[in-house]
């Protein structure tokens, strides 16, 4: 794959990269950082791409790894004041109810839901992206549906 083709792929995959990043990271600034690092690493490591047909999967995998790296870097203890200030910001209120519902799911389940339902990847593709078995993806999706259904029932009562 040539750099021009990679550039076109990145532009075409902009929404996908954002959805994946938003699923793992809450702040838009962190999402932007992850996407920027993804682009830099994709251009830097273009020679490691074995088949052009897997370019989008490769790009999404880089994005997931970058999100995890940001999460590891920011894993620190926050004071109560910082936490309360973050909760009162408008940033969290700008997102759809779907993102809010997904946000309450465990991380492993959350990324499966995003890739499968929001991005349209098949169970097989999702399993390959995450490095897990297809049955693990199916179980996580079933768990997500159950958790979201019970949360909806609790909200209605």
PDB file of N, CA and C in Angstrom, residues 64-153:
ATOM      1  N   UNK A  64      -6.984   1.072  18.789  1.00  0.00           N
ATOM      2  CA  UNK A  64      -7.310   0.423  20.066  1.00  0.00           C
ATOM      3  C   UNK A  64      -6.079   0.403  20.967  1.00  0.00           C
ATOM      4  N   UNK A  65      -4.942   0.044  20.420  1.00  0.00           N
ATOM      5  CA  UNK A  65      -3.709   0.017  21.215  1.00  0.00           C
ATOM      6  C   UNK A  65      -3.341   1.404  21.723  1.00  0.00           C
ATOM      7  N   UNK A  66      -3.539   2.418  20.913  1.00  0.00           N
ATOM      8  CA  UNK A  66      -3.252   3.793  21.348  1.00  0.00           C
ATOM      9  C   UNK A  66      -4.194   4.225  22.468  1.00  0.00           C
ATOM     10  N   UNK A  67      -5.442   3.832  22.383  1.00  0.00           N
ATOM     11  CA  UNK A  67      -6.408   4.146  23.450  1.00  0.00           C
ATOM     12  C   UNK A  67      -5.979   3.482  24.760  1.00  0.00           C
ATOM     13  N   UNK A  68      -5.573   2.235  24.677  1.00  0.00           N
ATOM     14  CA  UNK A  68      -5.096   1.541  25.875  1.00  0.00           C
ATOM     15  C   UNK A  68      -3.859   2.220  26.448  1.00  0.00           C
ATOM     16  N   UNK A  69      -2.975   2.693  25.570  1.00  0.00           N
ATOM     17  CA  UNK A  69      -1.768   3.384  26.041  1.00  0.00           C
ATOM     18  C   UNK A  69      -2.136   4.671  26.772  1.00  0.00           C
ATOM     19  N   UNK A  70      -3.094   5.404  26.250  1.00  0.00           N
ATOM     20  CA  UNK A  70      -3.544   6.639  26.922  1.00  0.00           C
ATOM     21  C   UNK A  70      -4.185   6.295  28.261  1.00  0.00           C
ATOM     22  N   UNK A  71      -4.964   5.238  28.289  1.00  0.00           N
ATOM     23  CA  UNK A  71      -5.602   4.831  29.548  1.00  0.00           C
ATOM     24  C   UNK A  71      -4.547   4.454  30.587  1.00  0.00           C
ATOM     25  N   UNK A  72      -3.498   3.768  30.165  1.00  0.00           N
ATOM     26  CA  UNK A  72      -2.427   3.404  31.103  1.00  0.00           C
ATOM     27  C   UNK A  72      -1.704   4.639  31.620  1.00  0.00           C
ATOM     28  N   UNK A  73      -1.444   5.599  30.732  1.00  0.00           N
ATOM     29  CA  UNK A  73      -0.749   6.819  31.134  1.00  0.00           C
ATOM     30  C   UNK A  73      -1.570   7.643  32.122  1.00  0.00           C
ATOM     31  N   UNK A  74      -2.862   7.656  31.938  1.00  0.00           N
ATOM     32  CA  UNK A  74      -3.713   8.502  32.773  1.00  0.00           C
ATOM     33  C   UNK A  74      -4.291   7.770  33.977  1.00  0.00           C
ATOM     34  N   UNK A  75      -3.875   6.536  34.154  1.00  0.00           N
ATOM     35  CA  UNK A  75      -4.357   5.774  35.295  1.00  0.00           C
ATOM     36  C   UNK A  75      -3.636   6.287  36.540  1.00  0.00           C
ATOM     37  N   UNK A  76      -4.288   7.177  37.232  1.00  0.00           N
ATOM     38  CA  UNK A  76      -3.706   7.784  38.423  1.00  0.00           C
ATOM     39  C   UNK A  76      -4.839   8.115  39.383  1.00  0.00           C
ATOM     40  N   UNK A  77      -4.488   8.397  40.566  1.00  0.00           N
ATOM     41  CA  UNK A  77      -5.484   8.739  41.584  1.00  0.00           C
ATOM     42  C   UNK A  77      -5.860  10.206  41.411  1.00  0.00           C
ATOM     43  N   UNK A  78      -7.150  10.473  41.392  1.00  0.00           N
ATOM     44  CA  UNK A  78      -7.630  11.842  41.274  1.00  0.00           C
ATOM     45  C   UNK A  78      -8.237  12.286  42.596  1.00  0.00           C
ATOM     46  N   UNK A  79      -8.110  13.545  42.878  1.00  0.00           N
ATOM     47  CA  UNK A  79      -8.716  14.070  44.099  1.00  0.00           C
ATOM     48  C   UNK A  79     -10.222  14.150  43.900  1.00  0.00           C
ATOM     49  N   UNK A  80     -10.944  14.242  44.995  1.00  0.00           N
ATOM     50  CA  UNK A  80     -12.399  14.327  44.946  1.00  0.00           C
ATOM     51  C   UNK A  80     -12.830  15.586  44.203  1.00  0.00           C
ATOM     52  N   UNK A  81     -12.118  16.680  44.398  1.00  0.00           N
ATOM     53  CA  UNK A  81     -12.456  17.927  43.715  1.00  0.00           C
ATOM     54  C   UNK A  81     -12.341  17.785  42.203  1.00  0.00           C
ATOM     55  N   UNK A  82     -11.274  17.142  41.721  1.00  0.00           N
ATOM     56  CA  UNK A  82     -11.110  16.926  40.278  1.00  0.00           C
ATOM     57  C   UNK A  82     -12.252  16.090  39.739  1.00  0.00           C
ATOM     58  N   UNK A  83     -12.613  15.066  40.482  1.00  0.00           N
ATOM     59  CA  UNK A  83     -13.681  14.175  40.043  1.00  0.00           C
ATOM     60  C   UNK A  83     -15.005  14.925  39.953  1.00  0.00           C
ATOM     61  N   UNK A  84     -15.318  15.719  40.954  1.00  0.00           N
ATOM     62  CA  UNK A  84     -16.572  16.472  40.954  1.00  0.00           C
ATOM     63  C   UNK A  84     -16.590  17.508  39.842  1.00  0.00           C
ATOM     64  N   UNK A  85     -15.454  18.151  39.587  1.00  0.00           N
ATOM     65  CA  UNK A  85     -15.384  19.139  38.506  1.00  0.00           C
ATOM     66  C   UNK A  85     -15.623  18.465  37.163  1.00  0.00           C
ATOM     67  N   UNK A  86     -15.066  17.295  36.987  1.00  0.00           N
ATOM     68  CA  UNK A  86     -15.236  16.589  35.728  1.00  0.00           C
ATOM     69  C   UNK A  86     -16.690  16.187  35.530  1.00  0.00           C
ATOM     70  N   UNK A  87     -17.354  15.784  36.589  1.00  0.00           N
ATOM     71  CA  UNK A  87     -18.736  15.354  36.488  1.00  0.00           C
ATOM     72  C   UNK A  87     -19.673  16.504  36.131  1.00  0.00           C
ATOM     73  N   UNK A  88     -19.313  17.725  36.496  1.00  0.00           N
ATOM     74  CA  UNK A  88     -20.199  18.845  36.242  1.00  0.00           C
ATOM     75  C   UNK A  88     -19.934  19.517  34.904  1.00  0.00           C
ATOM     76  N   UNK A  89     -18.939  19.068  34.159  1.00  0.00           N
ATOM     77  CA  UNK A  89     -18.665  19.680  32.865  1.00  0.00           C
ATOM     78  C   UNK A  89     -19.731  19.308  31.857  1.00  0.00           C
ATOM     79  N   UNK A  90     -19.882  20.124  30.851  1.00  0.00           N
ATOM     80  CA  UNK A  90     -20.892  19.924  29.829  1.00  0.00           C
ATOM     81  C   UNK A  90     -20.493  18.819  28.859  1.00  0.00           C
ATOM     82  N   UNK A  91     -19.198  18.491  28.788  1.00  0.00           N
ATOM     83  CA  UNK A  91     -18.689  17.542  27.809  1.00  0.00           C
ATOM     84  C   UNK A  91     -19.458  16.222  27.833  1.00  0.00           C
ATOM     85  N   UNK A  92     -19.749  15.681  29.006  1.00  0.00           N
ATOM     86  CA  UNK A  92     -20.433  14.400  29.099  1.00  0.00           C
ATOM     87  C   UNK A  92     -21.887  14.456  28.668  1.00  0.00           C
ATOM     88  N   UNK A  93     -22.474  15.632  28.651  1.00  0.00           N
ATOM     89  CA  UNK A  93     -23.882  15.764  28.309  1.00  0.00           C
ATOM     90  C   UNK A  93     -24.119  15.885  26.804  1.00  0.00           C
ATOM     91  N   UNK A  94     -23.081  16.040  26.027  1.00  0.00           N
ATOM     92  CA  UNK A  94     -23.218  16.239  24.599  1.00  0.00           C
ATOM     93  C   UNK A  94     -23.438  14.935  23.836  1.00  0.00           C
ATOM     94  N   UNK A  95     -23.329  13.812  24.462  1.00  0.00           N
ATOM     95  CA  UNK A  95     -23.359  12.542  23.742  1.00  0.00           C
ATOM     96  C   UNK A  95     -24.730  11.903  23.831  1.00  0.00           C
ATOM     97  N   UNK A  96     -24.982  11.082  22.847  1.00  0.00           N
ATOM     98  CA  UNK A  96     -26.281  10.431  22.747  1.00  0.00           C
ATOM     99  C   UNK A  96     -26.508   9.470  23.902  1.00  0.00           C
ATOM    100  N   UNK A  97     -27.745   9.079  24.050  1.00  0.00           N
ATOM    101  CA  UNK A  97     -28.101   8.113  25.086  1.00  0.00           C
ATOM    102  C   UNK A  97     -27.391   6.785  24.864  1.00  0.00           C
ATOM    103  N   UNK A  98     -27.144   6.464  23.616  1.00  0.00           N
ATOM    104  CA  UNK A  98     -26.443   5.211  23.317  1.00  0.00           C
ATOM    105  C   UNK A  98     -25.037   5.224  23.888  1.00  0.00           C
ATOM    106  N   UNK A  99     -24.300   6.318  23.661  1.00  0.00           N
ATOM    107  CA  UNK A  99     -22.954   6.410  24.224  1.00  0.00           C
ATOM    108  C   UNK A  99     -23.006   6.360  25.745  1.00  0.00           C
ATOM    109  N   UNK A 100     -24.012   6.973  26.315  1.00  0.00           N
ATOM    110  CA  UNK A 100     -24.141   6.969  27.771  1.00  0.00           C
ATOM    111  C   UNK A 100     -24.409   5.552  28.280  1.00  0.00           C
ATOM    112  N   UNK A 101     -25.254   4.806  27.577  1.00  0.00           N
ATOM    113  CA  UNK A 101     -25.539   3.429  27.972  1.00  0.00           C
ATOM    114  C   UNK A 101     -24.303   2.548  27.801  1.00  0.00           C
ATOM    115  N   UNK A 102     -23.597   2.745  26.709  1.00  0.00           N
ATOM    116  CA  UNK A 102     -22.386   1.952  26.454  1.00  0.00           C
ATOM    117  C   UNK A 102     -21.318   2.276  27.481  1.00  0.00           C
ATOM    118  N   UNK A 103     -21.258   3.510  27.914  1.00  0.00           N
ATOM    119  CA  UNK A 103     -20.242   3.941  28.878  1.00  0.00           C
ATOM    120  C   UNK A 103     -20.327   3.160  30.191  1.00  0.00           C
ATOM    121  N   UNK A 104     -21.515   2.687  30.539  1.00  0.00           N
ATOM    122  CA  UNK A 104     -21.699   1.960  31.804  1.00  0.00           C
ATOM    123  C   UNK A 104     -21.300   0.484  31.706  1.00  0.00           C
ATOM    124  N   UNK A 105     -21.006   0.023  30.513  1.00  0.00           N
ATOM    125  CA  UNK A 105     -20.611  -1.372  30.338  1.00  0.00           C
ATOM    126  C   UNK A 105     -19.132  -1.545  30.683  1.00  0.00           C
ATOM    127  N   UNK A 106     -18.736  -2.755  31.077  1.00  0.00           N
ATOM    128  CA  UNK A 106     -17.308  -3.019  31.299  1.00  0.00           C
ATOM    129  C   UNK A 106     -16.527  -2.817  29.995  1.00  0.00           C
ATOM    130  N   UNK A 107     -15.276  -2.492  30.122  1.00  0.00           N
ATOM    131  CA  UNK A 107     -14.451  -2.122  28.972  1.00  0.00           C
ATOM    132  C   UNK A 107     -14.413  -3.186  27.876  1.00  0.00           C
ATOM    133  N   UNK A 108     -14.213  -4.429  28.243  1.00  0.00           N
ATOM    134  CA  UNK A 108     -14.130  -5.492  27.244  1.00  0.00           C
ATOM    135  C   UNK A 108     -15.433  -5.642  26.470  1.00  0.00           C
ATOM    136  N   UNK A 109     -16.535  -5.465  27.173  1.00  0.00           N
ATOM    137  CA  UNK A 109     -17.842  -5.572  26.552  1.00  0.00           C
ATOM    138  C   UNK A 109     -18.103  -4.344  25.674  1.00  0.00           C
ATOM    139  N   UNK A 110     -17.697  -3.194  26.161  1.00  0.00           N
ATOM    140  CA  UNK A 110     -17.920  -1.914  25.479  1.00  0.00           C
ATOM    141  C   UNK A 110     -17.290  -1.895  24.083  1.00  0.00           C
ATOM    142  N   UNK A 111     -16.066  -2.355  23.970  1.00  0.00           N
ATOM    143  CA  UNK A 111     -15.393  -2.319  22.666  1.00  0.00           C
ATOM    144  C   UNK A 111     -16.035  -3.297  21.694  1.00  0.00           C
ATOM    145  N   UNK A 112     -16.503  -4.428  22.194  1.00  0.00           N
ATOM    146  CA  UNK A 112     -17.204  -5.395  21.328  1.00  0.00           C
ATOM    147  C   UNK A 112     -18.490  -4.784  20.777  1.00  0.00           C
ATOM    148  N   UNK A 113     -19.244  -4.134  21.641  1.00  0.00           N
ATOM    149  CA  UNK A 113     -20.504  -3.506  21.222  1.00  0.00           C
ATOM    150  C   UNK A 113     -20.236  -2.452  20.154  1.00  0.00           C
ATOM    151  N   UNK A 114     -19.236  -1.642  20.358  1.00  0.00           N
ATOM    152  CA  UNK A 114     -18.928  -0.580  19.393  1.00  0.00           C
ATOM    153  C   UNK A 114     -18.532  -1.157  18.041  1.00  0.00           C
ATOM    154  N   UNK A 115     -17.636  -2.118  18.052  1.00  0.00           N
ATOM    155  CA  UNK A 115     -17.177  -2.683  16.785  1.00  0.00           C
ATOM    156  C   UNK A 115     -18.299  -3.424  16.056  1.00  0.00           C
ATOM    157  N   UNK A 116     -19.103  -4.157  16.803  1.00  0.00           N
ATOM    158  CA  UNK A 116     -20.141  -4.973  16.174  1.00  0.00           C
ATOM    159  C   UNK A 116     -21.355  -4.144  15.755  1.00  0.00           C
ATOM    160  N   UNK A 117     -21.918  -3.384  16.693  1.00  0.00           N
ATOM    161  CA  UNK A 117     -23.160  -2.676  16.410  1.00  0.00           C
ATOM    162  C   UNK A 117     -22.958  -1.321  15.741  1.00  0.00           C
ATOM    163  N   UNK A 118     -21.991  -0.549  16.182  1.00  0.00           N
ATOM    164  CA  UNK A 118     -21.819   0.788  15.626  1.00  0.00           C
ATOM    165  C   UNK A 118     -21.001   0.788  14.338  1.00  0.00           C
ATOM    166  N   UNK A 119     -19.987  -0.067  14.276  1.00  0.00           N
ATOM    167  CA  UNK A 119     -19.109  -0.066  13.108  1.00  0.00           C
ATOM    168  C   UNK A 119     -19.434  -1.158  12.102  1.00  0.00           C
ATOM    169  N   UNK A 120     -20.280  -2.101  12.474  1.00  0.00           N
ATOM    170  CA  UNK A 120     -20.730  -3.101  11.520  1.00  0.00           C
ATOM    171  C   UNK A 120     -19.759  -4.232  11.243  1.00  0.00           C
ATOM    172  N   UNK A 121     -18.765  -4.418  12.097  1.00  0.00           N
ATOM    173  CA  UNK A 121     -17.863  -5.552  11.912  1.00  0.00           C
ATOM    174  C   UNK A 121     -18.604  -6.841  12.269  1.00  0.00           C
ATOM    175  N   UNK A 122     -18.254  -7.913  11.609  1.00  0.00           N
ATOM    176  CA  UNK A 122     -18.857  -9.204  11.928  1.00  0.00           C
ATOM    177  C   UNK A 122     -18.237  -9.733  13.221  1.00  0.00           C
ATOM    178  N   UNK A 123     -18.818 -10.797  13.754  1.00  0.00           N
ATOM    179  CA  UNK A 123     -18.282 -11.422  14.958  1.00  0.00           C
ATOM    180  C   UNK A 123     -16.859 -11.900  14.695  1.00  0.00           C
ATOM    181  N   UNK A 124     -16.649 -12.482  13.530  1.00  0.00           N
ATOM    182  CA  UNK A 124     -15.321 -12.994  13.174  1.00  0.00           C
ATOM    183  C   UNK A 124     -14.299 -11.858  13.093  1.00  0.00           C
ATOM    184  N   UNK A 125     -14.674 -10.752  12.448  1.00  0.00           N
ATOM    185  CA  UNK A 125     -13.767  -9.605  12.328  1.00  0.00           C
ATOM    186  C   UNK A 125     -13.485  -8.968  13.681  1.00  0.00           C
ATOM    187  N   UNK A 126     -14.517  -8.870  14.505  1.00  0.00           N
ATOM    188  CA  UNK A 126     -14.353  -8.302  15.851  1.00  0.00           C
ATOM    189  C   UNK A 126     -13.413  -9.166  16.677  1.00  0.00           C
ATOM    190  N   UNK A 127     -13.589 -10.471  16.583  1.00  0.00           N
ATOM    191  CA  UNK A 127     -12.715 -11.390  17.318  1.00  0.00           C
ATOM    192  C   UNK A 127     -11.265 -11.231  16.866  1.00  0.00           C
ATOM    193  N   UNK A 128     -11.069 -11.108  15.579  1.00  0.00           N
ATOM    194  CA  UNK A 128      -9.709 -10.948  15.053  1.00  0.00           C
ATOM    195  C   UNK A 128      -9.098  -9.629  15.510  1.00  0.00           C
ATOM    196  N   UNK A 129      -9.880  -8.551  15.486  1.00  0.00           N
ATOM    197  CA  UNK A 129      -9.393  -7.241  15.925  1.00  0.00           C
ATOM    198  C   UNK A 129      -8.981  -7.251  17.391  1.00  0.00           C
ATOM    199  N   UNK A 130      -9.770  -7.927  18.210  1.00  0.00           N
ATOM    200  CA  UNK A 130      -9.522  -7.923  19.652  1.00  0.00           C
ATOM    201  C   UNK A 130      -8.603  -9.044  20.108  1.00  0.00           C
ATOM    202  N   UNK A 131      -8.330  -9.985  19.223  1.00  0.00           N
ATOM    203  CA  UNK A 131      -7.446 -11.089  19.583  1.00  0.00           C
ATOM    204  C   UNK A 131      -8.086 -12.083  20.533  1.00  0.00           C
ATOM    205  N   UNK A 132      -9.398 -12.279  20.373  1.00  0.00           N
ATOM    206  CA  UNK A 132     -10.129 -13.237  21.202  1.00  0.00           C
ATOM    207  C   UNK A 132     -10.883 -14.195  20.283  1.00  0.00           C
ATOM    208  N   UNK A 133     -11.504 -15.195  20.861  1.00  0.00           N
ATOM    209  CA  UNK A 133     -12.268 -16.153  20.064  1.00  0.00           C
ATOM    210  C   UNK A 133     -13.627 -15.571  19.689  1.00  0.00           C
ATOM    211  N   UNK A 134     -14.234 -16.160  18.677  1.00  0.00           N
ATOM    212  CA  UNK A 134     -15.561 -15.725  18.246  1.00  0.00           C
ATOM    213  C   UNK A 134     -16.588 -15.949  19.356  1.00  0.00           C
ATOM    214  N   UNK A 135     -16.447 -17.043  20.090  1.00  0.00           N
ATOM    215  CA  UNK A 135     -17.399 -17.312  21.179  1.00  0.00           C
ATOM    216  C   UNK A 135     -17.263 -16.270  22.288  1.00  0.00           C
ATOM    217  N   UNK A 136     -16.055 -15.766  22.509  1.00  0.00           N
ATOM    218  CA  UNK A 136     -15.874 -14.712  23.514  1.00  0.00           C
ATOM    219  C   UNK A 136     -16.600 -13.442  23.087  1.00  0.00           C
ATOM    220  N   UNK A 137     -16.529 -13.119  21.804  1.00  0.00           N
ATOM    221  CA  UNK A 137     -17.233 -11.937  21.292  1.00  0.00           C
ATOM    222  C   UNK A 137     -18.739 -12.129  21.447  1.00  0.00           C
ATOM    223  N   UNK A 138     -19.241 -13.305  21.070  1.00  0.00           N
ATOM    224  CA  UNK A 138     -20.680 -13.573  21.198  1.00  0.00           C
ATOM    225  C   UNK A 138     -21.128 -13.478  22.652  1.00  0.00           C
ATOM    226  N   UNK A 139     -20.320 -14.021  23.562  1.00  0.00           N
ATOM    227  CA  UNK A 139     -20.663 -13.952  24.986  1.00  0.00           C
ATOM    228  C   UNK A 139     -20.683 -12.511  25.487  1.00  0.00           C
ATOM    229  N   UNK A 140     -19.709 -11.717  25.061  1.00  0.00           N
ATOM    230  CA  UNK A 140     -19.648 -10.311  25.489  1.00  0.00           C
ATOM    231  C   UNK A 140     -20.837  -9.530  24.944  1.00  0.00           C
ATOM    232  N   UNK A 141     -21.228  -9.796  23.719  1.00  0.00           N
ATOM    233  CA  UNK A 141     -22.387  -9.115  23.140  1.00  0.00           C
ATOM    234  C   UNK A 141     -23.671  -9.502  23.870  1.00  0.00           C
ATOM    235  N   UNK A 142     -23.803 -10.790  24.187  1.00  0.00           N
ATOM    236  CA  UNK A 142     -24.979 -11.242  24.936  1.00  0.00           C
ATOM    237  C   UNK A 142     -25.003 -10.614  26.329  1.00  0.00           C
ATOM    238  N   UNK A 143     -23.838 -10.543  26.963  1.00  0.00           N
ATOM    239  CA  UNK A 143     -23.740  -9.922  28.282  1.00  0.00           C
ATOM    240  C   UNK A 143     -24.116  -8.438  28.208  1.00  0.00           C
ATOM    241  N   UNK A 144     -23.684  -7.773  27.164  1.00  0.00           N
ATOM    242  CA  UNK A 144     -23.999  -6.349  26.994  1.00  0.00           C
ATOM    243  C   UNK A 144     -25.497  -6.142  26.829  1.00  0.00           C
ATOM    244  N   UNK A 145     -26.122  -6.979  26.017  1.00  0.00           N
ATOM    245  CA  UNK A 145     -27.576  -6.855  25.826  1.00  0.00           C
ATOM    246  C   UNK A 145     -28.317  -7.081  27.132  1.00  0.00           C
ATOM    247  N   UNK A 146     -27.884  -8.082  27.896  1.00  0.00           N
ATOM    248  CA  UNK A 146     -28.517  -8.370  29.180  1.00  0.00           C
ATOM    249  C   UNK A 146     -28.346  -7.205  30.145  1.00  0.00           C
ATOM    250  N   UNK A 147     -27.136  -6.670  30.221  1.00  0.00           N
ATOM    251  CA  UNK A 147     -26.866  -5.563  31.140  1.00  0.00           C
ATOM    252  C   UNK A 147     -27.662  -4.320  30.756  1.00  0.00           C
ATOM    253  N   UNK A 148     -27.713  -4.026  29.474  1.00  0.00           N
ATOM    254  CA  UNK A 148     -28.445  -2.845  29.022  1.00  0.00           C
ATOM    255  C   UNK A 148     -29.947  -3.017  29.212  1.00  0.00           C
ATOM    256  N   UNK A 149     -30.433  -4.227  29.002  1.00  0.00           N
ATOM    257  CA  UNK A 149     -31.855  -4.505  29.193  1.00  0.00           C
ATOM    258  C   UNK A 149     -32.244  -4.338  30.666  1.00  0.00           C
ATOM    259  N   UNK A 150     -31.415  -4.868  31.580  1.00  0.00           N
ATOM    260  CA  UNK A 150     -31.739  -4.751  33.000  1.00  0.00           C
ATOM    261  C   UNK A 150     -31.633  -3.298  33.452  1.00  0.00           C
ATOM    262  N   UNK A 151     -30.683  -2.551  32.902  1.00  0.00           N
ATOM    263  CA  UNK A 151     -30.569  -1.126  33.243  1.00  0.00           C
ATOM    264  C   UNK A 151     -31.784  -0.349  32.759  1.00  0.00           C
ATOM    265  N   UNK A 152     -32.287  -0.692  31.580  1.00  0.00           N
ATOM    266  CA  UNK A 152     -33.469  -0.043  31.044  1.00  0.00           C
ATOM    267  C   UNK A 152     -34.691  -0.363  31.900  1.00  0.00           C
ATOM    268  N   UNK A 153     -34.817  -1.619  32.316  1.00  0.00           N
ATOM    269  CA  UNK A 153     -35.939  -2.010  33.173  1.00  0.00           C
ATOM    270  C   UNK A 153     -35.908  -1.277  34.507  1.00  0.00           C
TER     271      UNK A 153
END
